[in-house]
XYZ file of C-alpha atoms in Angstrom:
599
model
C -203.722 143.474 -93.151
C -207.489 141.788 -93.703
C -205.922 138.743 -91.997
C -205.322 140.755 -88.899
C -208.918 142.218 -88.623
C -211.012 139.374 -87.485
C -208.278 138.249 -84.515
C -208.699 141.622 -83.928
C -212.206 142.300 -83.976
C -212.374 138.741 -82.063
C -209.873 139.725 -78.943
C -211.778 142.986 -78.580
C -215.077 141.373 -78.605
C -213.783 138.573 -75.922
C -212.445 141.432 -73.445
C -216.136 143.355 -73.458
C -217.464 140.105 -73.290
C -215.300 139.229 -70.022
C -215.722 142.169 -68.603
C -211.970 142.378 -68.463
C -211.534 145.948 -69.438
C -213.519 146.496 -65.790
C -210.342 144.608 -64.300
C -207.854 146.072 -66.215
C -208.637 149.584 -65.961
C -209.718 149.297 -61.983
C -206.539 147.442 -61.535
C -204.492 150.351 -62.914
C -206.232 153.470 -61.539
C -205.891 151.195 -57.870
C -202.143 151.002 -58.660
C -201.493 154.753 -59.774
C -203.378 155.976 -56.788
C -201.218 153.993 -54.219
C -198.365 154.950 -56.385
C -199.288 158.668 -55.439
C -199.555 157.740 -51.393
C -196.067 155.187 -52.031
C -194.379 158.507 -53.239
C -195.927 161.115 -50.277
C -194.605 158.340 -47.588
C -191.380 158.290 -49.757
C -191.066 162.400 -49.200
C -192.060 162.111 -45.967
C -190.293 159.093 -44.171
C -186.792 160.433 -46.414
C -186.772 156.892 -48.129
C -184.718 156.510 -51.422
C -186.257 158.023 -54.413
C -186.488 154.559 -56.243
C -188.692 153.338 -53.857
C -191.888 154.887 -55.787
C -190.182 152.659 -58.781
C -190.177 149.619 -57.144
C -194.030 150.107 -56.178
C -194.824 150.541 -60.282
C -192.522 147.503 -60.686
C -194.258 145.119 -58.731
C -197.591 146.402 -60.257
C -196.601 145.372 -63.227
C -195.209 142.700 -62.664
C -198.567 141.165 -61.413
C -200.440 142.131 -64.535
C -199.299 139.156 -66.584
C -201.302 136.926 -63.913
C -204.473 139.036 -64.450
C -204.507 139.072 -67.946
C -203.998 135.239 -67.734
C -206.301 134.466 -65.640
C -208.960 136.601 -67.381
C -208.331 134.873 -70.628
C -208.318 131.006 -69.124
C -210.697 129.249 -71.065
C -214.034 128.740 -69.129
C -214.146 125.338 -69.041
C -211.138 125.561 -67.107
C -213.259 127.522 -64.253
C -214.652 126.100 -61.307
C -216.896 123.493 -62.537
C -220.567 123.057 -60.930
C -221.636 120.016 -59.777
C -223.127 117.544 -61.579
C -226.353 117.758 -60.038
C -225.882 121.405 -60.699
C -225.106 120.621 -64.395
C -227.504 118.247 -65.178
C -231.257 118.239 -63.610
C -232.585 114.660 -63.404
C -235.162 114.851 -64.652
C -235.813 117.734 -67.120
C -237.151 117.646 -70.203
C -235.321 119.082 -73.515
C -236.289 122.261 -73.444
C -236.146 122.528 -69.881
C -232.431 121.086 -70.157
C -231.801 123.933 -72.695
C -232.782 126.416 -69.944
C -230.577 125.049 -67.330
C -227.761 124.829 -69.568
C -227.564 128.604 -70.322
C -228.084 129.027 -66.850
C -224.903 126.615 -65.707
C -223.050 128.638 -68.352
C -223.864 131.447 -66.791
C -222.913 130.658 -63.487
C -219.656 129.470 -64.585
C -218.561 132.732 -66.694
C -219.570 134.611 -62.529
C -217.641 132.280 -60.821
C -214.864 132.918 -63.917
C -215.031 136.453 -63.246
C -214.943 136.219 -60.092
C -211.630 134.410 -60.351
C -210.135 137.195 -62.289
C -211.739 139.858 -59.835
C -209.938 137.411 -56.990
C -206.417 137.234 -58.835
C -206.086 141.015 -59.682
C -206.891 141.962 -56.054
C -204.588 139.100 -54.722
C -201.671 140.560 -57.013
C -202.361 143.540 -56.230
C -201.729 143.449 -52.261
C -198.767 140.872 -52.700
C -197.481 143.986 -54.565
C -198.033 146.646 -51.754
C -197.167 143.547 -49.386
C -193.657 142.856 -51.230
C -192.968 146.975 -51.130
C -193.931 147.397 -47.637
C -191.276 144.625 -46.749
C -188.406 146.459 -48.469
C -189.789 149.970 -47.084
C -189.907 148.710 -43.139
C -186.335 147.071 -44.088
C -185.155 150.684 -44.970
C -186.735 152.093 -42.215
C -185.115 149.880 -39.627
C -182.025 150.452 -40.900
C -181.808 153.875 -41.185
C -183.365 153.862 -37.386
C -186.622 154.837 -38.569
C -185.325 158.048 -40.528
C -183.782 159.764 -37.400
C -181.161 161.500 -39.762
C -184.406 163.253 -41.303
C -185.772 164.869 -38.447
C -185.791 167.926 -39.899
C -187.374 166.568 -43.091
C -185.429 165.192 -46.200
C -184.897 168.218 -48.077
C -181.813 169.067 -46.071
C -178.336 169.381 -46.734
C -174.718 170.350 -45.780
C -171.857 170.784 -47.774
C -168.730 169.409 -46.233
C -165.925 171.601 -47.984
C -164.413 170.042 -51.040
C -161.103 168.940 -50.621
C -158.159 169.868 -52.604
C -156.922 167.359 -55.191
C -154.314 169.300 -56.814
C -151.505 168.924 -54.705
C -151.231 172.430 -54.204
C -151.757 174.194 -50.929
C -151.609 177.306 -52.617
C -155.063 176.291 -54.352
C -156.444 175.813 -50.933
C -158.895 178.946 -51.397
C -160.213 177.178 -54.737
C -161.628 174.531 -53.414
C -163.162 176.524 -50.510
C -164.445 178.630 -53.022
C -166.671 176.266 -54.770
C -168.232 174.756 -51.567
C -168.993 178.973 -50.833
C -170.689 179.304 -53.999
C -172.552 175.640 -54.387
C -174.030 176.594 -50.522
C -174.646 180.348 -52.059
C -176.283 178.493 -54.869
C -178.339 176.063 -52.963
C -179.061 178.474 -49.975
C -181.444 180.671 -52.823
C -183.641 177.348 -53.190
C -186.744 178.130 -50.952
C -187.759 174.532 -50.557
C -184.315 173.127 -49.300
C -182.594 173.762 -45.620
C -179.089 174.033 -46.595
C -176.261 174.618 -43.462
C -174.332 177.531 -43.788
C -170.719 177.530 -44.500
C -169.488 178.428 -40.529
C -170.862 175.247 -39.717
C -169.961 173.060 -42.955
C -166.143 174.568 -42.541
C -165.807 173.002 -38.794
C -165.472 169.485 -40.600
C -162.661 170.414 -43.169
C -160.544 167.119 -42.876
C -162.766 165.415 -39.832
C -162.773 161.904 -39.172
C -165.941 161.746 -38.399
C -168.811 159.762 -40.499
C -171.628 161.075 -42.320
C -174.117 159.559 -40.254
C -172.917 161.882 -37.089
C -171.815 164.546 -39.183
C -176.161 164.745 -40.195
C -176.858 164.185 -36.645
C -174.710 167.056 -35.567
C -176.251 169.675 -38.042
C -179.355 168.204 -38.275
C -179.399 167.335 -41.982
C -180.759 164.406 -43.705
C -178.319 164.243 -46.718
C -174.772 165.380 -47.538
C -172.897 166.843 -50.357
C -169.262 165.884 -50.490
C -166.365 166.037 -53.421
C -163.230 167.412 -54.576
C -161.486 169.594 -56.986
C -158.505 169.312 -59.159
C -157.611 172.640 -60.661
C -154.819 172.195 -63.171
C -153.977 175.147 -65.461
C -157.208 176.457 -67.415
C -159.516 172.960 -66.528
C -160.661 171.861 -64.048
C -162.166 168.458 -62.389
C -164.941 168.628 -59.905
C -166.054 165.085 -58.211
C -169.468 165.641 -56.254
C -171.572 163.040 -54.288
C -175.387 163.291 -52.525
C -175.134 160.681 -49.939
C -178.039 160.013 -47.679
C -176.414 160.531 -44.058
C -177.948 158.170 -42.003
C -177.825 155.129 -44.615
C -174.827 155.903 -46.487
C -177.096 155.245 -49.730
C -175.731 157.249 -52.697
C -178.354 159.780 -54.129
C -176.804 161.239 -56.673
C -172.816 160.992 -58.123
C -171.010 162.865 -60.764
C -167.470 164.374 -62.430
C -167.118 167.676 -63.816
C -163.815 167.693 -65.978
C -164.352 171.250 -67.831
C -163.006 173.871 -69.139
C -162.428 176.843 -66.175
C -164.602 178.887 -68.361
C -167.696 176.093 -67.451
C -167.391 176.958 -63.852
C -170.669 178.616 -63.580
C -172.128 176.407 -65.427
C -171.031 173.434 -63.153
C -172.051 174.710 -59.820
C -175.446 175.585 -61.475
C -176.167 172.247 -62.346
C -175.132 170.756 -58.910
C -177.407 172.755 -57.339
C -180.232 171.864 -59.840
C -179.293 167.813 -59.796
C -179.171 167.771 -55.241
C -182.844 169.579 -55.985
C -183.716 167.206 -58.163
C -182.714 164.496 -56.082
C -184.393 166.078 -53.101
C -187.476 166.580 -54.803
C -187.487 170.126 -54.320
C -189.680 172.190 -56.337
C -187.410 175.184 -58.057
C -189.629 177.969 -59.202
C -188.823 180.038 -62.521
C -187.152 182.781 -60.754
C -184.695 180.322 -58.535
C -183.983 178.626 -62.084
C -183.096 181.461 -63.793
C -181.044 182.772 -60.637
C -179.247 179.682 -61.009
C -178.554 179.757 -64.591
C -176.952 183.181 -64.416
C -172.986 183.858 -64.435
C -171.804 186.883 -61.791
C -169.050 187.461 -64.288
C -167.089 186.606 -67.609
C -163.773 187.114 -66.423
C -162.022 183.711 -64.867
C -159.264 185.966 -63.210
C -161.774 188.251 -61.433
C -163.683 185.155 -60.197
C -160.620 183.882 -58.869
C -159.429 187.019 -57.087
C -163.079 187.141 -55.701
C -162.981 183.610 -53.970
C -159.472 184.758 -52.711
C -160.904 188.007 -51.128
C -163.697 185.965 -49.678
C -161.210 183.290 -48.590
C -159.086 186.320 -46.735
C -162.223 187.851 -45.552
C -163.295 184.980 -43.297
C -160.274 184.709 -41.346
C -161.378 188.392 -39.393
C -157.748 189.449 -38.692
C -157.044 193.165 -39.756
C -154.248 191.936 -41.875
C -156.746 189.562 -43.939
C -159.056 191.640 -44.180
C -156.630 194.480 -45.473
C -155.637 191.133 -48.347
C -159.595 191.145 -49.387
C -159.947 194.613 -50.066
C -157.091 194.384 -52.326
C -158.238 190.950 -53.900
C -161.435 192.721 -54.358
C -160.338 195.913 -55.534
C -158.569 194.124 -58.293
C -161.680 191.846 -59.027
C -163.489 195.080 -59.922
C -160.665 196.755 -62.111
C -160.807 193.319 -64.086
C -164.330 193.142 -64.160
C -166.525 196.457 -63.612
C -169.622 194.619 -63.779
C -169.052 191.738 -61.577
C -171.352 192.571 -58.447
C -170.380 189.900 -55.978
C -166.980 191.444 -55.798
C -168.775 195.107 -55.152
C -170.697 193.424 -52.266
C -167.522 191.810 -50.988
C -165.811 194.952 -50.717
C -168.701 196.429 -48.307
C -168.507 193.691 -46.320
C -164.791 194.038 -45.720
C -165.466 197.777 -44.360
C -168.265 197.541 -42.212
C -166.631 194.137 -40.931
C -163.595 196.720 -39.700
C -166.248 199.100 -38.381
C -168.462 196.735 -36.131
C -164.723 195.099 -35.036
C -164.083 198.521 -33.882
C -161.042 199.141 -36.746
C -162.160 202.205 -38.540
C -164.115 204.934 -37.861
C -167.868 205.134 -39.425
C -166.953 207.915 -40.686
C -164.452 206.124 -42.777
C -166.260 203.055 -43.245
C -169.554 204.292 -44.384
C -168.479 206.040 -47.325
C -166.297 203.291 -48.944
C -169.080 200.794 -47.777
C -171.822 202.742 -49.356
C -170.492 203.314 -52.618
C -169.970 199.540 -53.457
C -172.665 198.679 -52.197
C -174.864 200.877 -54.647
C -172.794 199.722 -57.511
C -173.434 195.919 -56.352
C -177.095 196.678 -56.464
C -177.027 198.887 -59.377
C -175.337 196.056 -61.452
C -177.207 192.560 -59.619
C -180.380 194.436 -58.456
C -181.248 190.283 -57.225
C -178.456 189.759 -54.841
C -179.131 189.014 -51.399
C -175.894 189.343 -49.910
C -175.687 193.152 -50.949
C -179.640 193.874 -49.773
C -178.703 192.456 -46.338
C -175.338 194.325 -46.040
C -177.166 197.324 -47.181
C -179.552 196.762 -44.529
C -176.600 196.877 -42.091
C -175.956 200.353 -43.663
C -179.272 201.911 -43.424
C -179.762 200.290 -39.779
C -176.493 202.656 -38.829
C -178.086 205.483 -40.438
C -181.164 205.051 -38.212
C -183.381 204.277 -41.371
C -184.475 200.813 -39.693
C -188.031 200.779 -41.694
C -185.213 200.897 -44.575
C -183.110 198.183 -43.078
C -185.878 195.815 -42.603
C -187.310 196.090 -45.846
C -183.731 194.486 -47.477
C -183.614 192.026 -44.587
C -186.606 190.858 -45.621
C -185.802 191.065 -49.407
C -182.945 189.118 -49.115
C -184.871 186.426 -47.313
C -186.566 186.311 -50.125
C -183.689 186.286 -52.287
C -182.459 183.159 -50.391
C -183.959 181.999 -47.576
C -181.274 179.540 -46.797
C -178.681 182.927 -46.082
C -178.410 182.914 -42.524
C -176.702 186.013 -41.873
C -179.438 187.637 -43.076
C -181.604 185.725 -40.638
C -179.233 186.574 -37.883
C -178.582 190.236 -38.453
C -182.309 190.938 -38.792
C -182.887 189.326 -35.186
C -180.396 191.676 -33.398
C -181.797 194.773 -34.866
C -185.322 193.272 -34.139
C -183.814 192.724 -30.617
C -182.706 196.320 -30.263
C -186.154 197.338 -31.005
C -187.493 195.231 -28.685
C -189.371 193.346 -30.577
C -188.203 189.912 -29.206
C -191.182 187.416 -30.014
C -189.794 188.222 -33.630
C -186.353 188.561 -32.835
C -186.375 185.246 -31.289
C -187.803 183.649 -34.211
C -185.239 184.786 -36.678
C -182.771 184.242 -34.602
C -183.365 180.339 -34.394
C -184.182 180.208 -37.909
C -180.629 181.364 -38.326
C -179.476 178.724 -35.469
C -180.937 176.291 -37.589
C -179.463 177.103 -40.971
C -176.023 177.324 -39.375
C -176.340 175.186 -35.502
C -172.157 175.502 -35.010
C -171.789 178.877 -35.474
C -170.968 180.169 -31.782
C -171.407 183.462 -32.987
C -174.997 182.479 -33.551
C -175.572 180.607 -30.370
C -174.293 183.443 -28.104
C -176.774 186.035 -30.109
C -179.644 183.328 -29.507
C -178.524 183.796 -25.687
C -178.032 188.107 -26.239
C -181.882 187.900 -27.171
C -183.218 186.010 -23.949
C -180.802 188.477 -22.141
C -181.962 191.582 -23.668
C -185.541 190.892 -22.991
C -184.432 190.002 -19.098
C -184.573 186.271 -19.477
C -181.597 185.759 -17.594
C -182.504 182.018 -16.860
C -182.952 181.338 -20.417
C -179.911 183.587 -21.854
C -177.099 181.469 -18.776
C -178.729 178.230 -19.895
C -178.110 178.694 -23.777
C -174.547 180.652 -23.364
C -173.307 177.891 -20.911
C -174.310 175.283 -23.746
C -172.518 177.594 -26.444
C -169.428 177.327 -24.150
C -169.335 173.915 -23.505
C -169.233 173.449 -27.550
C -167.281 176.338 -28.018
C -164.855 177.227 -25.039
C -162.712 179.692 -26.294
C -165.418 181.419 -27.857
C -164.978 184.793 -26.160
C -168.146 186.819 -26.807
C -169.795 183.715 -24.988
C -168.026 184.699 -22.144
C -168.765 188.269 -21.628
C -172.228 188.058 -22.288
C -172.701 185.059 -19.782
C -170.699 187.116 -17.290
C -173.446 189.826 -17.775
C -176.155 187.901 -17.555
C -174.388 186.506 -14.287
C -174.625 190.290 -13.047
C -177.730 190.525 -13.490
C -179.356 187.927 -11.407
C -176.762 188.633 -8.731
C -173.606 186.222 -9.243
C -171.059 188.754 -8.908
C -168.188 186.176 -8.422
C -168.787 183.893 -11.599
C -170.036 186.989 -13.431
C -166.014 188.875 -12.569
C -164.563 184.788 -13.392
C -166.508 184.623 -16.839
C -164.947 188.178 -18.002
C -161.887 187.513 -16.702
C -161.722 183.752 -18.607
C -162.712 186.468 -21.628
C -159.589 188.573 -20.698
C -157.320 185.772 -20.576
C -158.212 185.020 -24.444
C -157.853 188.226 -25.537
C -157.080 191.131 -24.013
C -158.391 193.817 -26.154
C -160.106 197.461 -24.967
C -163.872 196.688 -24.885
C -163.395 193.308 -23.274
C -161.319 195.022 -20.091
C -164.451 197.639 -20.025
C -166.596 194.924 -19.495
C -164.691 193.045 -17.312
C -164.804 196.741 -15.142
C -168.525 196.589 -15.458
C -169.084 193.559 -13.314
C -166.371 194.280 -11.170
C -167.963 197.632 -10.470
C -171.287 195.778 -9.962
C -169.464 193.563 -7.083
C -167.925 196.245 -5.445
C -164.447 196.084 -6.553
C -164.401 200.288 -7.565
C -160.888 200.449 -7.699
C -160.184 197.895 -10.050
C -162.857 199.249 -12.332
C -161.696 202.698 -11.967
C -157.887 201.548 -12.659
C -159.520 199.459 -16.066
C -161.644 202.453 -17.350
C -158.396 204.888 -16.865
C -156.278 202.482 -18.671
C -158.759 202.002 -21.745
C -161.169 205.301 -22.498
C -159.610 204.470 -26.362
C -162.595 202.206 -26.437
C -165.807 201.878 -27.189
C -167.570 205.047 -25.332
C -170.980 203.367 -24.535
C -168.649 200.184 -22.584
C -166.992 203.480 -20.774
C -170.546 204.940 -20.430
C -172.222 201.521 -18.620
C -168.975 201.294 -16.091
C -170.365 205.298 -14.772
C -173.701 203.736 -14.601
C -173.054 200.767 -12.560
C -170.744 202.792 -9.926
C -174.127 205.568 -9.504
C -172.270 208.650 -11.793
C -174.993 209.628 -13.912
C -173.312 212.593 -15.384
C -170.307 210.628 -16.280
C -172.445 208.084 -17.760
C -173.838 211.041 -19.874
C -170.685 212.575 -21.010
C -169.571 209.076 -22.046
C -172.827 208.441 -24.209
C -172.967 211.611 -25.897
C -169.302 211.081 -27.038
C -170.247 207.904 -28.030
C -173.467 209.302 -30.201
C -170.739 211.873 -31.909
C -168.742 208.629 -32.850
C -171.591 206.831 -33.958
C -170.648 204.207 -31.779
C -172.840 200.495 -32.702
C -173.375 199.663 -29.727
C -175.687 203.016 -28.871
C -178.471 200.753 -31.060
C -178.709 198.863 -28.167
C -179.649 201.991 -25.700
C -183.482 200.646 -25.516
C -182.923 197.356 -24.258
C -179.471 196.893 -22.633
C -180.279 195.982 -19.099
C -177.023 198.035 -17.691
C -178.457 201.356 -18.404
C -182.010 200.672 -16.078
C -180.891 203.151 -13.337
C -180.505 206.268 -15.645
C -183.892 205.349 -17.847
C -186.288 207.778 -15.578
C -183.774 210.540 -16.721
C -184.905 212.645 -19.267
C -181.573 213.056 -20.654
C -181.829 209.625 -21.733
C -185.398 209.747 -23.413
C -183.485 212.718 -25.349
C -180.918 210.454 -26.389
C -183.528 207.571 -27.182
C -185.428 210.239 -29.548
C -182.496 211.356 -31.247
C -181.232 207.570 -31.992
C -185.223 207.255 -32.979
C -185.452 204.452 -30.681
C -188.093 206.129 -28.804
């Protein structure tokens, strides 16, 4: 151990004495703080997360030549000259003097050799990673894919490996919950699952699949469910480049479900750089139930619900019904079930006076048991918003925002009751945050175009429902509001052509009312008339705006007060809806505004 001391002592003493520490340390601190800017333009441009490596790499990789150069014996420096060296005529002592001085000189110019070699190492470094970073750059064309920003993503739905169609809704399932799971992450954009579900079994490749929605990265797999395991392959691909992010296979026991679609959400974060805060961990870590058959009946219900026929949705209260006698804890299915009933009320297939008290019940339970769930604060926000409690209803819109930002039905709902107020700066705002969360939803394009109509930009609302349309041409909501907004700035013929395209997809009760509307507003009475005889079975309010628009007020008002006694949803609209103008300067109306507390 003595031996080792004065080598030691001797290499520490030759570092002070070169100065090289100065190097060493200024060398590093240079490299750590272009590390930090290499990592912010990494974020940023949405380069590959080993990029940032490569940087650190590269610094290191030029140390060696510092170190070497700082330790090349002096004599090896530049040299003076030897009239520099040697003074002609000196004398010994002046000799003596010049020689310390010539040493001097050449331990500078040594040092400055080092100073030289660390900063030329250092900027063939940053030169080398600038290459590889342009080279990235110009082919992903400049990061176009990440227009939104890299912390994006879309789910395409998993496909089913097992063999079995019959395990269709399991696969399904799991790309619901991962996007459930990633959608409560505040610092990602994650498309919602209308959109995602368009591409089940495209052709299409990534990179347009991320231009199309917008996204920068994509989240694609499959599941094999066989018996009580099950196999989950998932892959974060970068859309643009085709660069894998992330890869891995889940081959688990059933019971490790929860577990599984956790940790995907928590690797894609991870991959994203996305900061998770302790209460989006913990939300993540947590299991909605213990029973594997419940969970199974709940995906089915969900699976069911989406479809919106009265015959599925009639399968999901039954799926969830059963969900809850399995497991009377298990919230989700609670929330599902309220879902399913005021999804038949708003369609117009049950009474509110049926709907509200199945759909209030579970939803108080859901709450009771998952106080943190944001799909039963914005359903119960639908609730109170029916009840005319809309301070109420916009408190859990905005709590389950919070909840998960990424949940764009909460965005959207929120924006048509803001609407209905007419508050339509706001309205507006949520509305395209939910455009953005889920672009391919035509339900969601034709409300973006309801909230320019409502606050009379007719311009605005034809220009954004013709664009739904053209994406989406047998979307028929899209074509009854377009024939209103038609209507209103006086294009009686395509406004009658646009309801009666909406006719011809389905002919259902409130769709013939509207078609009477505009036919009333081009003069075509006994058409109208014939319609409105033929179909007073539906919605009162549609009957109501047909009186208005042929100039019989007190028809209009018999109509509106039946539909206030049926609690009719459309009545929430009564501030803004264009079609009731001529009647506003009645005070029966500003009676009926007071008493829907819309005043």
């Amino acid at each position: 151990a003595l031996s080792m001391v004065s080598p030691l002592k001797q290499l520490i003493v030759e570092i002070h004495r070169r100065s090289i520490w100065q190097v060493l340390v200024i060398y590093v601190a240079g490299a750590w703080f272009s590390y930090e800017i290499i990592d912010a333009i990494t974020d940023r441009l949405s380069l590959p997360a080993w990029l940032p490596v490569l940087a650190i790499i590269l610094f290191l990789f030029g140390l060696p030549f510092v170190v070497a150069t700082a330790f090349v014996r002096e004599d090896a420096a530049p040299s003076l000259s030897p009239a520099e060296a040697t003074p002609p005529d000196a004398d010994a002592a002046k000799a003596e003097i010049e020689t310390a001085a010539v040493r001097q000189e050449v331990r500078r110019r040594h040092r400055l050799l080092t100073w030289r070699t660390a900063g030329f190492s250092f900027m063939a470094a940053l030169a080398l990673w600038g290459v590889v970073a342009a080279g990235l750059l110009l082919f992903q064309g400049g990061g176009s894919a990440a227009s939104d920003g890299h912390k994006s993503v879309a789910v395409l739905p998993f496909s089913n490996m097992s063999g079995d169609p019959e395990n269709e809704y399991f696969s399904d399932g799991i790309t619901d919950d991962i996007i459930t799971q990633l959608s409560k992450i505040a610092d990602l954009k994650v498309i919602s699952r209308t959109s995602v579900m368009q591409y089940k079994g495209t052709e299409k490749n990534l990179r347009q699949i991320g231009e199309e929605l917008g996204v920068a990265t994509i989240l694609e797999g499959g599941v094999r469910k066989v018996g009580d395991r099950v196999r989950i392959n998932a892959q974060l691909v970068n859309a643009s480049s085709d660069a894998h992010l992330w890869a891995e296979t889940y081959d688990r026991e059933l019971t490790d479900i929860f577990a599984i679609q956790g940790d995907v959400a928590q690797q894609i974060a991870s991959a994203l750089r996305s900061t998770l805060t302790p209460d989006e961990q913990e939300r993540l870590r947590r299991h909605p139930t213990d029973n594997l058959q419940a969970y199974e009946l709940y995906i089915q219900g969900r699976f069911f619900w989406n479809r919106r026929t009265v015959q599925d949705i009639q399968r999901a209260i039954e799926l969830f019904e059963r969900a809850t006698e399995l497991d009377s804890t298990y919230a989700l299915a609670y929330a599902g079930l309220a879902d399913t009933y005021l999804t038949l009320y708003s369609w117009n297939w049950m009474p509110w006076a049926d709907a509200y008290p199945q759909a209030d019940r579970t939803l108080r339970r859901a709450l009771e048991l998952d106080p943190l769930l944001p799909e039963a604060h914005a359903s119960r926000a639908v609730l109170l918003e029916q009840q005319l409690d809309r301070a109420g209803a916009e408190a859990e819109y905005l709590r389950a925002i919070e909840l998960a930002p990424g949940y764009a039905p909460a965005h959207h709902w929120y924006a048509l009751m803001l609407a209905n107020l007419g508050r339509f700066d706001e309205a507006r705002a949520e509305i395209l945050a939910a455009a953005e969360l889920d672009p391919l939803a035509p339900i969601i394009g034709t409300n973006v175009g309801q909230a320019f109509f409502l606050a009379r930009d007719y311009d605005a609302a034809i220009a954004q429902l013709e664009a739904t349309i053209e994406s989406e041409p047998a979307f028929q909501y899209a074509w009854v509001l377009l024939g209103r907004a038609y209507a209103e700035v006086g294009r009686n013929t395509e406004a009658v052509a646009a309801l009666r395209r909406a006719v011809e997809l389905e002919e259902w009760p409130n769709i013939l009312l509207r078609l009477a509307y505009v036919l009333e507003r081009a003069g075509q009475s006994e058409e109208a008339n014939r319609i409105v005889e033929e179909n007073t079975h539906g919605d009162r309010t549609r009957v109501a705006l047909v009186y208005v628009a042929a100039g019989d007020a007190e028809r209009a008002f018999e109509w509106l007060e039946r539909a206030h006694a049926d609690q009719s949803p459309f009545l929430h609209e009564l501030k803004v809806e264009p079609g009731y103008d001529p009647i506003r300067s009645d005070p029966r109306f500003g009676e009926l505004l007071r008493r829907m507390r819309l005043e």
